[in-house]
């Protein structure tokens, strides 16, 4: 008899799940590898790495410098993108926030090392010195970093990138991280002023375009890189974060496209330059940009919605993201190669011109046509920064109004009109003939000043942008800070409560006239591009805070009674009049080394023109003040009318209980007074004689 083993039922066979692919490493490799290939191809095609005829620093330097700059660009992108996502898309209480800051810190470390390497290779290319470990070589490097523009730029960038590296590890407060992000963005400024921007007659426009291009490309590239590297920490929140990043990417796409167009126009001149190596690389960058725009459209139309339906992203999604990173790397590499490629339009520094005029020596550009009042409307010099800010300001404001109307909420039409007019006026002041001639004529400068500080703020304040943002922007429920949360946090911050106080705002608004025009700040503002942008920001903000304290609809730390507001306004008007009279009666130029040395043969003499500017400060500058006074009085009357109506409604509800109580109190006091008088009379009456 044979026995058989009992039949056993085995569990169904399941194939072991494949280990997830390391998409973070793959994304970094795609970005870095494609960027390296693109920069090498661009250097070969554009001739950026060809050996100079006279002094050749060697192939290591010729190829090492652009590669080091590329590494610095990608490191800056990771740092800025990581910080931006941490501030605008991620919740500080979640692991995702820490992962984004880790990406920012690591990227900033790469940025620091690459910037130091770029400084070293730039020194070798400029001095053509063999590397040596002696005191002489060290002194040469120290002199390069401390005395030359290129050396100072790279040194400043390296130090700021190092600071960002440390702070990303040490800081977690959102407010402090916002300051760290500002440092990271500022670190791109020094290098933006070098390269092809240094010698063009349109130097300011070129610097602005390069800087905006660098900052927003960094936010675009670095944001996506951060999402890939922090994907595990995001888990099921990936669709939400990706949607928020998509908005950042759309803004970045617009700015990168606009700044790239301006840069190409300044360096190429016309379409015929597309036949040059520089033009060919620009065309390749345009193709890459169009491809990235297609990726962005795919995100907004289908990919994000598909992610919301699925529990976790499929492999196809990460392949698309990796392909986008590779395309970003190609665009970054081509941009680096462009910086080393000769431009079709020669970029000649002023000090190399054969016979520069005084105006060219001072401003870097030739004199504009002879001034006539009508040229304020026909001469234009686009300020890309303020044009973009005004465009986005108008767009997002109108989008907020549309959102309110779609959900059935009303928004006053006059506010929309005033805000839009303010944005249009801002573009006119910063890009029209006012911007062209203000560098040569003090009177035109003063006219622009008055519009910036007293005209535009009235329109913007009456537009009530903070109130609109609080009502139209969706509030975040996940602990992260979006635009609404940041706006309200700034408005209600202690700093805003100090600078927005009516007394502080009025003192800053009035006294800054003297501080600005009678200090080195004025020279910095008219002679330096960064100083000029600071001047615009200061005039706008000081005017906005002053006007908001008087007639604003948006929240303010304190608004005094209407009689006090009128007193503050009249005191400010008197101060403006005093300032204008001091210029009218003055006999010395504020900046003789600037306005008196332009060599222009048109327009008023410098001193007479300055006196005209004083008249503008006194007369034209008082027009907005009078408008403000009328608005304060109108608001006062409306407030009294609202209070009267409120009291009338209350009286209707309670039968005028307040008046009855007041009359009863008066009657009681009258009765008490009569009783007290009777008692006094009784004590002082003479004794009556007895009868008999």
XYZ file of C-alpha atoms in Angstrom:
692
model
C 0.000 0.000 0.000
C 1.365 3.219 -0.959
C 0.602 6.469 0.568
C 0.709 9.757 -1.098
C 1.552 12.991 0.453
C -1.415 15.160 1.126
C -2.124 17.716 -1.526
C -1.140 21.175 -0.511
C -2.528 24.386 -2.001
C 0.102 27.016 -2.576
C -0.588 30.716 -2.521
C -0.983 32.326 -5.910
C 2.347 33.449 -7.281
C 2.863 37.226 -7.415
C 5.768 38.780 -9.148
C 7.839 40.979 -6.859
C 7.120 44.633 -7.462
C 9.865 46.423 -9.258
C 11.824 48.896 -7.199
C 10.818 52.466 -7.984
C 13.178 54.246 -10.268
C 15.384 56.938 -8.704
C 13.636 59.760 -10.503
C 15.461 62.376 -8.456
C 18.856 61.210 -9.661
C 17.508 60.740 -13.174
C 16.110 64.280 -13.196
C 19.372 65.805 -11.972
C 21.294 63.816 -14.579
C 18.898 64.898 -17.337
C 19.176 68.552 -16.342
C 22.946 68.601 -15.851
C 23.830 66.310 -18.739
C 21.730 68.108 -21.338
C 23.026 71.460 -20.098
C 26.639 70.321 -20.414
C 26.110 68.980 -23.932
C 24.281 72.162 -24.968
C 26.973 74.494 -23.661
C 29.737 72.526 -25.394
C 27.837 72.466 -28.686
C 27.040 76.167 -28.342
C 30.674 77.028 -27.651
C 31.794 75.132 -30.734
C 29.120 76.569 -33.027
C 29.374 80.122 -31.705
C 33.134 80.219 -31.391
C 32.964 81.108 -27.704
C 35.794 78.765 -26.787
C 38.162 79.559 -29.648
C 41.678 80.535 -28.668
C 42.332 84.303 -28.804
C 44.911 85.471 -31.315
C 47.200 87.164 -28.792
C 46.780 85.773 -25.275
C 45.412 82.264 -24.908
C 44.757 81.217 -21.294
C 44.505 77.599 -22.410
C 41.748 75.136 -23.233
C 41.128 74.370 -19.557
C 40.218 77.997 -18.905
C 38.365 78.502 -22.188
C 36.065 75.551 -21.502
C 36.260 75.571 -17.727
C 34.912 79.115 -17.356
C 31.589 78.577 -19.178
C 31.129 75.181 -17.533
C 31.687 76.738 -14.098
C 29.209 79.508 -14.959
C 26.696 76.875 -16.046
C 27.104 75.044 -12.735
C 26.598 78.347 -10.910
C 23.429 78.996 -12.940
C 21.971 75.587 -12.123
C 22.957 75.903 -8.461
C 21.276 79.301 -8.258
C 18.179 77.785 -9.875
C 17.940 75.043 -7.267
C 18.421 77.508 -4.420
C 15.886 80.076 -5.649
C 13.373 77.483 -6.825
C 13.546 75.544 -3.563
C 13.089 78.678 -1.467
C 10.232 79.908 -3.637
C 8.328 76.629 -3.360
C 8.907 76.534 0.400
C 7.488 80.049 0.716
C 4.538 79.832 -1.686
C 3.522 76.191 -2.067
C 4.581 74.047 0.894
C 3.405 73.824 4.507
C 6.113 74.512 7.123
C 4.714 71.782 9.419
C 5.157 69.055 6.803
C 8.210 67.088 5.766
C 7.959 68.523 2.241
C 9.016 71.960 3.521
C 12.227 70.641 5.044
C 13.027 68.658 1.904
C 12.647 71.776 -0.247
C 15.009 73.692 2.027
C 17.488 70.802 1.857
C 17.391 71.069 -1.939
C 17.887 74.829 -1.684
C 20.823 74.442 0.714
C 22.568 71.801 -1.392
C 22.000 73.823 -4.559
C 23.329 76.967 -2.876
C 26.462 75.030 -1.903
C 26.962 74.082 -5.560
C 26.328 77.721 -6.467
C 28.987 78.878 -3.998
C 31.674 76.496 -5.235
C 30.849 77.136 -8.886
C 30.909 80.917 -8.368
C 34.312 80.683 -6.719
C 35.519 78.555 -9.641
C 34.081 81.088 -12.092
C 35.944 83.867 -10.319
C 39.181 81.877 -10.501
C 38.788 81.037 -14.200
C 37.816 84.649 -14.964
C 41.020 85.783 -13.258
C 43.089 83.320 -15.291
C 41.408 84.441 -18.519
C 41.983 88.127 -17.758
C 45.542 87.963 -16.395
C 46.781 84.910 -18.370
C 48.872 83.894 -15.400
C 50.130 80.361 -14.787
C 48.820 78.887 -11.553
C 51.411 79.156 -8.796
C 51.426 78.711 -5.022
C 53.360 81.835 -4.147
C 52.677 85.255 -2.655
C 52.702 87.042 -5.992
C 49.924 84.869 -7.401
C 47.874 85.360 -4.246
C 48.320 89.131 -4.383
C 47.185 89.174 -8.002
C 44.024 87.227 -7.161
C 43.333 89.505 -4.189
C 43.762 92.583 -6.376
C 41.453 91.106 -9.019
C 38.716 90.344 -6.501
C 38.938 93.684 -4.705
C 39.665 96.243 -7.424
C 38.124 95.031 -10.694
C 34.433 95.059 -11.571
C 34.416 91.407 -12.653
C 36.258 90.273 -9.557
C 34.020 92.219 -7.207
C 30.910 90.842 -8.925
C 31.965 87.225 -8.549
C 33.179 87.770 -4.995
C 29.863 89.312 -3.968
C 27.929 86.483 -5.610
C 30.077 83.845 -3.922
C 29.657 85.393 -0.474
C 25.891 85.785 -0.843
C 25.520 82.219 -2.134
C 27.516 80.983 0.871
C 25.215 82.943 3.188
C 22.170 81.365 1.538
C 23.696 77.908 2.022
C 24.118 78.397 5.761
C 20.770 80.099 6.297
C 18.817 77.393 4.462
C 20.120 74.899 7.036
C 19.617 77.164 10.046
C 16.342 79.017 9.392
C 12.747 77.785 9.360
C 10.736 80.942 10.072
C 8.732 81.956 6.963
C 9.489 85.651 7.465
C 13.235 85.049 7.761
C 13.170 82.624 4.834
C 11.611 85.380 2.743
C 14.672 87.483 3.568
C 16.940 84.583 2.577
C 15.106 84.329 -0.753
C 15.674 88.047 -1.330
C 19.398 87.546 -0.688
C 19.443 84.694 -3.207
C 17.683 86.821 -5.809
C 20.008 89.757 -5.115
C 23.041 87.504 -5.575
C 22.280 87.321 -9.307
C 22.525 91.107 -9.706
C 26.329 91.636 -9.643
C 27.012 89.157 -12.440
C 24.060 90.469 -14.468
C 25.952 93.753 -14.868
C 28.919 92.029 -16.545
C 29.296 90.204 -19.828
C 27.567 91.531 -22.944
C 25.703 94.181 -20.899
C 28.818 96.087 -19.980
C 29.442 97.985 -23.186
C 26.130 98.548 -24.882
C 24.647 102.024 -25.234
C 21.424 100.497 -23.897
C 23.253 99.274 -20.813
C 20.391 99.784 -18.351
C 17.854 97.981 -20.507
C 20.308 95.150 -21.136
C 21.104 94.729 -17.430
C 17.413 94.693 -16.523
C 16.622 92.107 -19.202
C 19.523 89.834 -18.216
C 18.681 90.042 -14.535
C 14.975 89.327 -14.970
C 15.832 86.483 -17.328
C 18.188 84.954 -14.758
C 15.840 85.265 -11.789
C 12.699 83.883 -13.397
C 14.499 81.148 -15.299
C 16.011 80.097 -11.956
C 12.579 80.001 -10.317
C 11.182 78.010 -13.231
C 13.962 75.421 -13.430
C 14.607 75.202 -9.700
C 10.947 74.807 -8.820
C 10.533 71.726 -11.001
C 13.852 70.302 -9.819
C 12.706 70.700 -6.207
C 9.454 68.869 -6.899
C 11.350 65.948 -8.407
C 13.861 65.740 -5.565
C 11.193 66.113 -2.847
C 8.659 63.819 -4.529
C 8.613 61.220 -1.717
C 7.827 63.854 0.914
C 5.015 65.270 -1.211
C 3.150 61.939 -1.433
C -0.544 62.562 -2.213
C -0.060 66.347 -2.201
C 1.788 66.305 -5.505
C -1.218 67.541 -7.583
C -1.774 70.515 -5.254
C 1.893 71.520 -5.219
C 2.213 70.989 -8.956
C -0.780 73.258 -9.593
C 0.816 75.994 -7.493
C 4.126 75.522 -9.281
C 2.303 75.720 -12.601
C 1.217 79.289 -11.794
C 4.803 80.231 -10.920
C 6.000 78.615 -14.145
C 3.449 80.547 -16.228
C 4.621 83.883 -14.797
C 8.240 82.812 -15.308
C 7.541 81.821 -18.913
C 6.129 85.277 -19.692
C 9.022 87.115 -18.045
C 11.689 84.876 -19.582
C 10.153 85.287 -23.031
C 9.847 89.082 -22.718
C 13.339 89.579 -21.291
C 14.836 87.227 -23.856
C 13.179 89.178 -26.654
C 14.576 92.473 -25.328
C 18.067 91.004 -24.911
C 18.051 89.527 -28.403
C 16.888 92.806 -29.951
C 19.651 94.770 -28.211
C 22.383 92.368 -29.312
C 21.140 91.300 -32.747
C 19.578 94.432 -34.167
C 17.392 92.764 -36.808
C 16.284 89.405 -38.187
C 19.223 89.325 -40.581
C 21.409 88.523 -37.569
C 19.804 85.070 -37.402
C 22.320 84.029 -40.051
C 25.177 84.571 -37.583
C 26.312 81.981 -35.007
C 24.817 84.146 -32.261
C 21.499 84.250 -34.100
C 21.523 80.487 -34.616
C 21.948 79.865 -30.882
C 19.184 82.376 -30.133
C 16.913 80.518 -32.553
C 17.687 77.231 -30.796
C 16.826 78.864 -27.455
C 13.531 80.069 -28.875
C 12.686 76.519 -29.956
C 13.522 75.258 -26.465
C 11.353 77.973 -24.922
C 8.415 77.053 -27.157
C 8.841 73.429 -26.120
C 8.833 74.381 -22.443
C 5.697 76.433 -23.036
C 4.063 73.334 -24.524
C 4.990 71.358 -21.406
C 3.413 74.067 -19.250
C 0.207 73.999 -21.294
C 0.063 70.221 -20.908
C 0.370 70.548 -17.134
C -2.486 73.018 -16.854
C -4.782 71.226 -19.303
C -4.458 67.535 -18.490
C -1.543 66.309 -16.392
C -2.589 67.898 -13.109
C -6.192 66.689 -13.477
C -4.934 63.207 -14.272
C -2.789 63.253 -11.151
C -5.805 64.263 -9.071
C -7.699 61.179 -10.290
C -4.826 58.763 -9.657
C -3.475 57.881 -6.244
C 0.129 58.109 -7.360
C 1.814 59.381 -10.524
C 2.623 56.849 -13.191
C 5.995 56.298 -14.781
C 4.786 58.231 -17.821
C 4.415 61.351 -15.696
C 7.986 61.181 -14.429
C 9.257 60.572 -17.949
C 7.501 63.780 -19.040
C 9.011 65.686 -16.111
C 12.470 64.326 -16.901
C 12.091 65.345 -20.541
C 11.102 68.843 -19.419
C 14.164 69.054 -17.169
C 16.342 67.950 -20.088
C 14.848 70.711 -22.246
C 15.468 73.200 -19.434
C 19.073 72.036 -19.326
C 19.423 72.610 -23.070
C 18.061 76.144 -22.715
C 20.413 76.852 -19.780
C 23.432 75.529 -21.651
C 22.628 77.564 -24.754
C 22.211 80.684 -22.608
C 25.659 80.144 -21.101
C 27.164 79.641 -24.542
C 25.488 82.846 -25.753
C 27.296 84.825 -23.068
C 30.604 83.703 -24.661
C 29.535 84.217 -28.272
C 30.352 87.451 -30.138
C 27.209 89.529 -30.732
C 26.152 90.839 -34.156
C 25.761 94.339 -32.665
C 29.165 95.377 -31.269
C 29.125 95.981 -27.512
C 31.656 98.810 -27.279
C 32.378 100.316 -23.840
C 32.209 104.088 -23.634
C 35.878 104.375 -22.734
C 36.753 102.693 -26.047
C 34.803 105.127 -28.247
C 36.883 107.331 -30.503
C 35.415 110.646 -29.352
C 32.752 110.205 -26.672
C 30.552 113.170 -25.847
C 30.155 114.372 -22.246
C 26.692 112.817 -22.153
C 28.075 109.461 -23.332
C 30.767 109.559 -20.676
C 28.202 110.234 -17.944
C 25.250 108.132 -19.087
C 26.751 105.643 -21.527
C 24.342 106.798 -24.245
C 24.264 109.732 -26.691
C 22.054 112.745 -26.118
C 18.400 112.347 -27.163
C 16.856 114.767 -29.680
C 16.442 118.398 -28.674
C 13.786 118.656 -26.007
C 10.290 119.784 -26.903
C 7.232 119.225 -24.736
C 5.619 116.986 -27.329
C 8.617 114.649 -27.278
C 7.483 113.443 -23.855
C 4.841 111.467 -25.738
C 6.931 110.349 -28.723
C 10.287 109.343 -27.213
C 10.212 105.964 -25.476
C 12.768 103.876 -23.594
C 11.092 100.724 -22.293
C 11.756 99.939 -18.640
C 11.055 96.225 -18.763
C 10.891 95.784 -14.990
C 8.121 98.309 -14.391
C 6.301 97.428 -17.597
C 6.058 93.808 -16.439
C 5.081 94.794 -12.902
C 2.347 97.065 -14.223
C 1.141 94.401 -16.644
C 0.932 91.719 -13.968
C -0.605 94.194 -11.530
C -3.395 95.055 -13.967
C -3.951 91.418 -14.982
C -4.210 89.969 -11.480
C -6.397 92.845 -10.302
C -8.821 92.320 -13.197
C -8.721 88.558 -12.596
C -9.729 89.172 -8.990
C -12.610 91.405 -10.064
C -13.804 88.768 -12.539
C -13.666 86.098 -9.824
C -15.786 88.233 -7.515
C -18.380 88.866 -10.219
C -18.565 85.163 -11.107
C -19.519 84.269 -7.562
C -22.037 87.117 -7.366
C -20.045 89.654 -5.336
C -19.957 93.287 -6.368
C -16.836 95.392 -6.778
C -17.052 99.146 -7.450
C -16.260 100.011 -11.056
C -14.427 103.200 -10.126
C -11.850 101.207 -8.148
C -11.062 99.050 -11.171
C -10.741 102.097 -13.415
C -8.476 103.932 -10.972
C -6.186 100.936 -10.468
C -5.886 100.373 -14.209
C -5.119 104.063 -14.784
C -2.467 103.858 -12.072
C -0.768 100.934 -13.802
C -0.869 102.702 -17.174
C 0.529 105.889 -15.645
C 3.345 103.890 -14.046
C 4.391 102.584 -17.455
C 4.219 106.082 -18.934
C 6.374 107.625 -16.211
C 9.026 104.888 -16.328
C 9.205 104.344 -20.100
C 8.042 107.448 -21.966
C 9.808 110.714 -22.699
C 9.709 111.421 -18.960
C 12.187 108.579 -18.487
C 14.244 109.620 -21.525
C 14.784 113.258 -20.587
C 14.854 113.057 -16.782
C 18.546 112.174 -16.906
C 19.341 115.459 -18.659
C 16.711 117.924 -17.394
C 15.990 118.396 -13.698
C 12.568 119.839 -14.510
C 11.499 116.629 -16.268
C 12.896 114.594 -13.401
C 10.840 116.619 -10.910
C 7.683 116.195 -12.986
C 8.161 112.423 -12.927
C 8.845 112.573 -9.190
C 5.585 114.377 -8.506
C 3.571 111.876 -10.552
C 5.285 108.896 -8.904
C 4.920 110.110 -5.339
C 1.602 111.979 -5.443
C -0.341 111.076 -8.590
C -0.036 107.306 -8.960
C -0.426 106.528 -5.205
C -3.824 108.269 -5.111
C -5.098 106.029 -7.918
C -3.610 102.869 -6.421
C -4.896 103.531 -2.897
C -8.424 104.201 -4.133
C -8.222 100.899 -6.027
C -8.120 99.074 -2.631
C -5.867 96.206 -3.793
C -5.482 94.614 -0.345
C -9.238 94.444 0.162
C -9.658 92.896 -3.277
C -6.924 90.332 -2.605
C -8.449 89.355 0.734
C -11.831 88.790 -0.918
C -10.800 87.247 -4.240
C -7.808 85.005 -3.479
C -8.651 81.621 -2.006
C -7.464 81.125 1.554
C -5.064 78.259 2.170
C -6.243 75.506 4.533
C -3.114 73.334 4.610
C -0.802 75.595 6.627
C 1.081 76.958 3.627
C 1.226 80.624 2.711
C -0.133 81.733 -0.618
C -0.369 85.260 -2.025
C -3.356 86.074 0.218
C -1.599 84.940 3.378
C 1.600 86.808 2.527
C -0.250 90.024 1.690
C -2.209 89.964 4.937
C 0.871 89.005 6.957
C 2.765 91.979 5.547
C -0.134 94.391 6.038
C -0.618 93.335 9.672
C 3.085 93.083 10.520
C 4.691 95.249 13.174
C 6.904 96.933 10.580
C 3.874 97.911 8.489
C 2.137 99.234 11.588
C 5.100 101.537 12.211
C 5.757 102.833 8.699
C 2.022 103.014 7.961
C 1.221 105.177 10.973
C 0.009 108.584 9.752
C 2.685 110.543 11.610
C 5.519 108.287 10.438
C 4.204 108.107 6.871
C 3.795 111.883 6.646
C 7.262 112.560 8.090
C 8.893 110.072 5.706
C 6.930 111.489 2.782
C 7.892 115.100 3.537
C 11.390 114.827 4.992
C 12.582 112.373 2.344
C 12.436 115.265 -0.133
C 15.265 117.009 1.682
C 17.144 113.820 2.537
C 17.007 112.604 -1.042
C 17.876 115.786 -2.935
C 20.466 117.128 -0.503
C 22.438 113.928 0.050
C 24.493 111.499 -2.085
C 21.302 109.512 -2.673
C 20.355 111.880 -5.485
C 23.644 111.323 -7.285
C 23.299 107.559 -6.869
C 19.752 107.616 -8.214
C 20.553 109.533 -11.409
C 23.910 107.918 -12.207
C 23.360 104.266 -11.256
C 20.728 101.945 -12.668
C 20.108 100.216 -9.348
C 19.847 103.575 -7.594
C 17.285 104.724 -10.143
C 15.095 101.687 -9.494
C 15.406 102.269 -5.740
C 14.269 105.860 -6.279
C 11.114 104.714 -8.073
C 10.324 102.186 -5.340
C 10.846 104.770 -2.599
C 8.679 107.428 -4.244
C 5.858 104.960 -4.866
C 5.891 103.346 -1.416
C 6.251 106.558 0.574
C 3.429 108.143 -1.418
C 1.243 105.053 -1.105
C 1.650 104.832 2.681
C 0.944 108.550 3.081
C -2.179 108.508 0.924
C -3.454 105.264 2.470
C -3.195 106.785 5.945
C -5.457 109.641 4.832
C -8.087 108.209 2.489
C -7.341 104.502 2.164
C -9.963 101.762 2.083
C -7.447 99.020 2.862
C -6.444 98.215 6.455
C -4.178 100.708 8.207
C -2.660 100.603 11.705
C -4.371 103.838 12.712
C -6.333 106.572 11.008
C -6.637 109.844 12.909
C -9.848 111.890 13.073
C -10.634 113.826 9.935
C -9.627 117.234 11.320
C -6.176 115.820 12.174
C -5.914 114.360 8.668
C -6.519 117.782 7.168
C -3.894 119.324 9.433
C -1.346 116.662 8.385
C -2.192 117.237 4.736
C -1.897 121.024 4.990
C 1.432 120.698 6.810
C 2.700 118.454 4.018
C 1.484 120.932 1.411
C 3.377 123.698 3.199
C 6.516 121.564 3.270
C 6.255 120.929 -0.471
C 5.797 124.625 -1.083
C 8.861 125.396 1.025
C 10.902 122.832 -0.902
C 9.747 124.229 -4.239
C 10.526 127.807 -3.200
C 13.998 126.792 -2.053
C 14.687 125.434 -5.548
C 13.174 128.478 -7.269
C 15.281 130.915 -5.277
C 18.392 128.734 -5.133
C 21.533 129.883 -6.919
C 23.520 126.652 -6.927
C 23.031 123.424 -8.847
C 22.204 120.326 -6.816
C 24.349 118.112 -9.074
C 26.626 120.337 -11.131
C 28.844 117.370 -12.039
C 25.826 115.751 -13.685
C 23.186 118.223 -14.907
C 25.775 120.904 -15.534
C 28.195 118.663 -17.445
C 26.000 117.000 -20.093
C 27.182 119.236 -22.905
C 23.667 119.687 -24.272
C 22.929 122.736 -26.396
C 19.151 122.551 -26.163
C 16.743 123.305 -23.367
C 17.138 125.774 -20.538
C 20.426 126.417 -18.841
C 20.964 123.960 -15.946
C 20.255 126.487 -13.171
C 17.177 127.899 -14.909
C 15.963 124.360 -15.533
C 16.418 123.530 -11.846
C 14.367 126.584 -10.921
C 11.676 125.401 -13.317
C 11.760 122.087 -11.490
C 11.175 123.967 -8.246
C 8.125 125.604 -9.791
C 6.844 122.176 -10.792
C 7.357 120.889 -7.244
C 5.405 123.869 -5.898
C 2.604 124.165 -8.441
C 2.085 120.825 -10.184
C 2.909 118.952 -6.991
C 0.121 120.733 -5.112
C -2.592 119.568 -7.519
C -2.697 116.016 -6.090
C -2.554 117.536 -2.605
C -5.665 119.590 -3.310
C -7.348 116.491 -4.704
C -6.396 114.665 -1.511
C -7.849 117.487 0.600
C -11.144 117.295 -1.290
C -11.191 113.515 -0.890
C -10.571 113.819 2.851
C -13.432 116.316 3.185
C -15.678 114.114 1.049
C -14.808 111.051 3.158
C -15.481 113.112 6.270
C -18.937 114.089 5.051
C -19.701 110.506 4.048
C -18.583 109.249 7.452
C -20.850 111.806 9.167
C -23.695 110.806 6.874
C -23.201 107.111 7.653
C -23.096 107.855 11.390
C -26.298 109.901 11.174
C -28.066 107.108 9.301
C -26.817 104.565 11.813
C -28.198 106.610 14.693
C -31.506 107.102 12.891
C -31.877 103.361 12.304
C -31.064 102.690 15.920
C -33.638 105.241 17.037
C -36.258 103.571 14.843
C -35.471 100.205 16.408
C -35.488 101.206 20.085
C -37.878 104.165 20.039
C -35.097 106.690 20.391
C -34.048 105.226 23.709
C -30.782 107.180 23.716
C -32.632 110.496 23.401
C -35.132 109.502 26.072
C -32.307 108.484 28.394
C -30.528 111.758 27.701
C -33.649 113.807 28.420
C -34.300 111.817 31.591
C -30.743 112.435 32.709
C -31.122 116.154 32.075
C -34.439 116.223 33.936
C -32.942 114.360 36.868
C -30.043 116.778 36.993
C -32.444 119.746 36.855
C -34.533 118.290 39.705
C -31.433 117.599 41.771
C -30.274 121.137 41.162
C -33.654 122.530 42.315
C -33.575 120.409 45.457
C -30.046 121.503 46.252
C -31.050 125.154 45.719
C -34.035 124.786 48.066
C -31.846 123.313 50.799
C -29.358 126.149 50.501
C -32.154 128.734 50.607
C -33.593 127.119 53.723
C -30.273 127.301 55.560
C -29.614 130.958 54.734
C -33.147 132.433 55.375
C -33.328 134.996 58.402
C -35.179 133.943 61.575
C -38.824 135.057 61.590
C -39.913 137.245 64.638
C -42.304 135.556 67.022
C -45.917 136.897 67.135
C -47.647 138.528 70.119
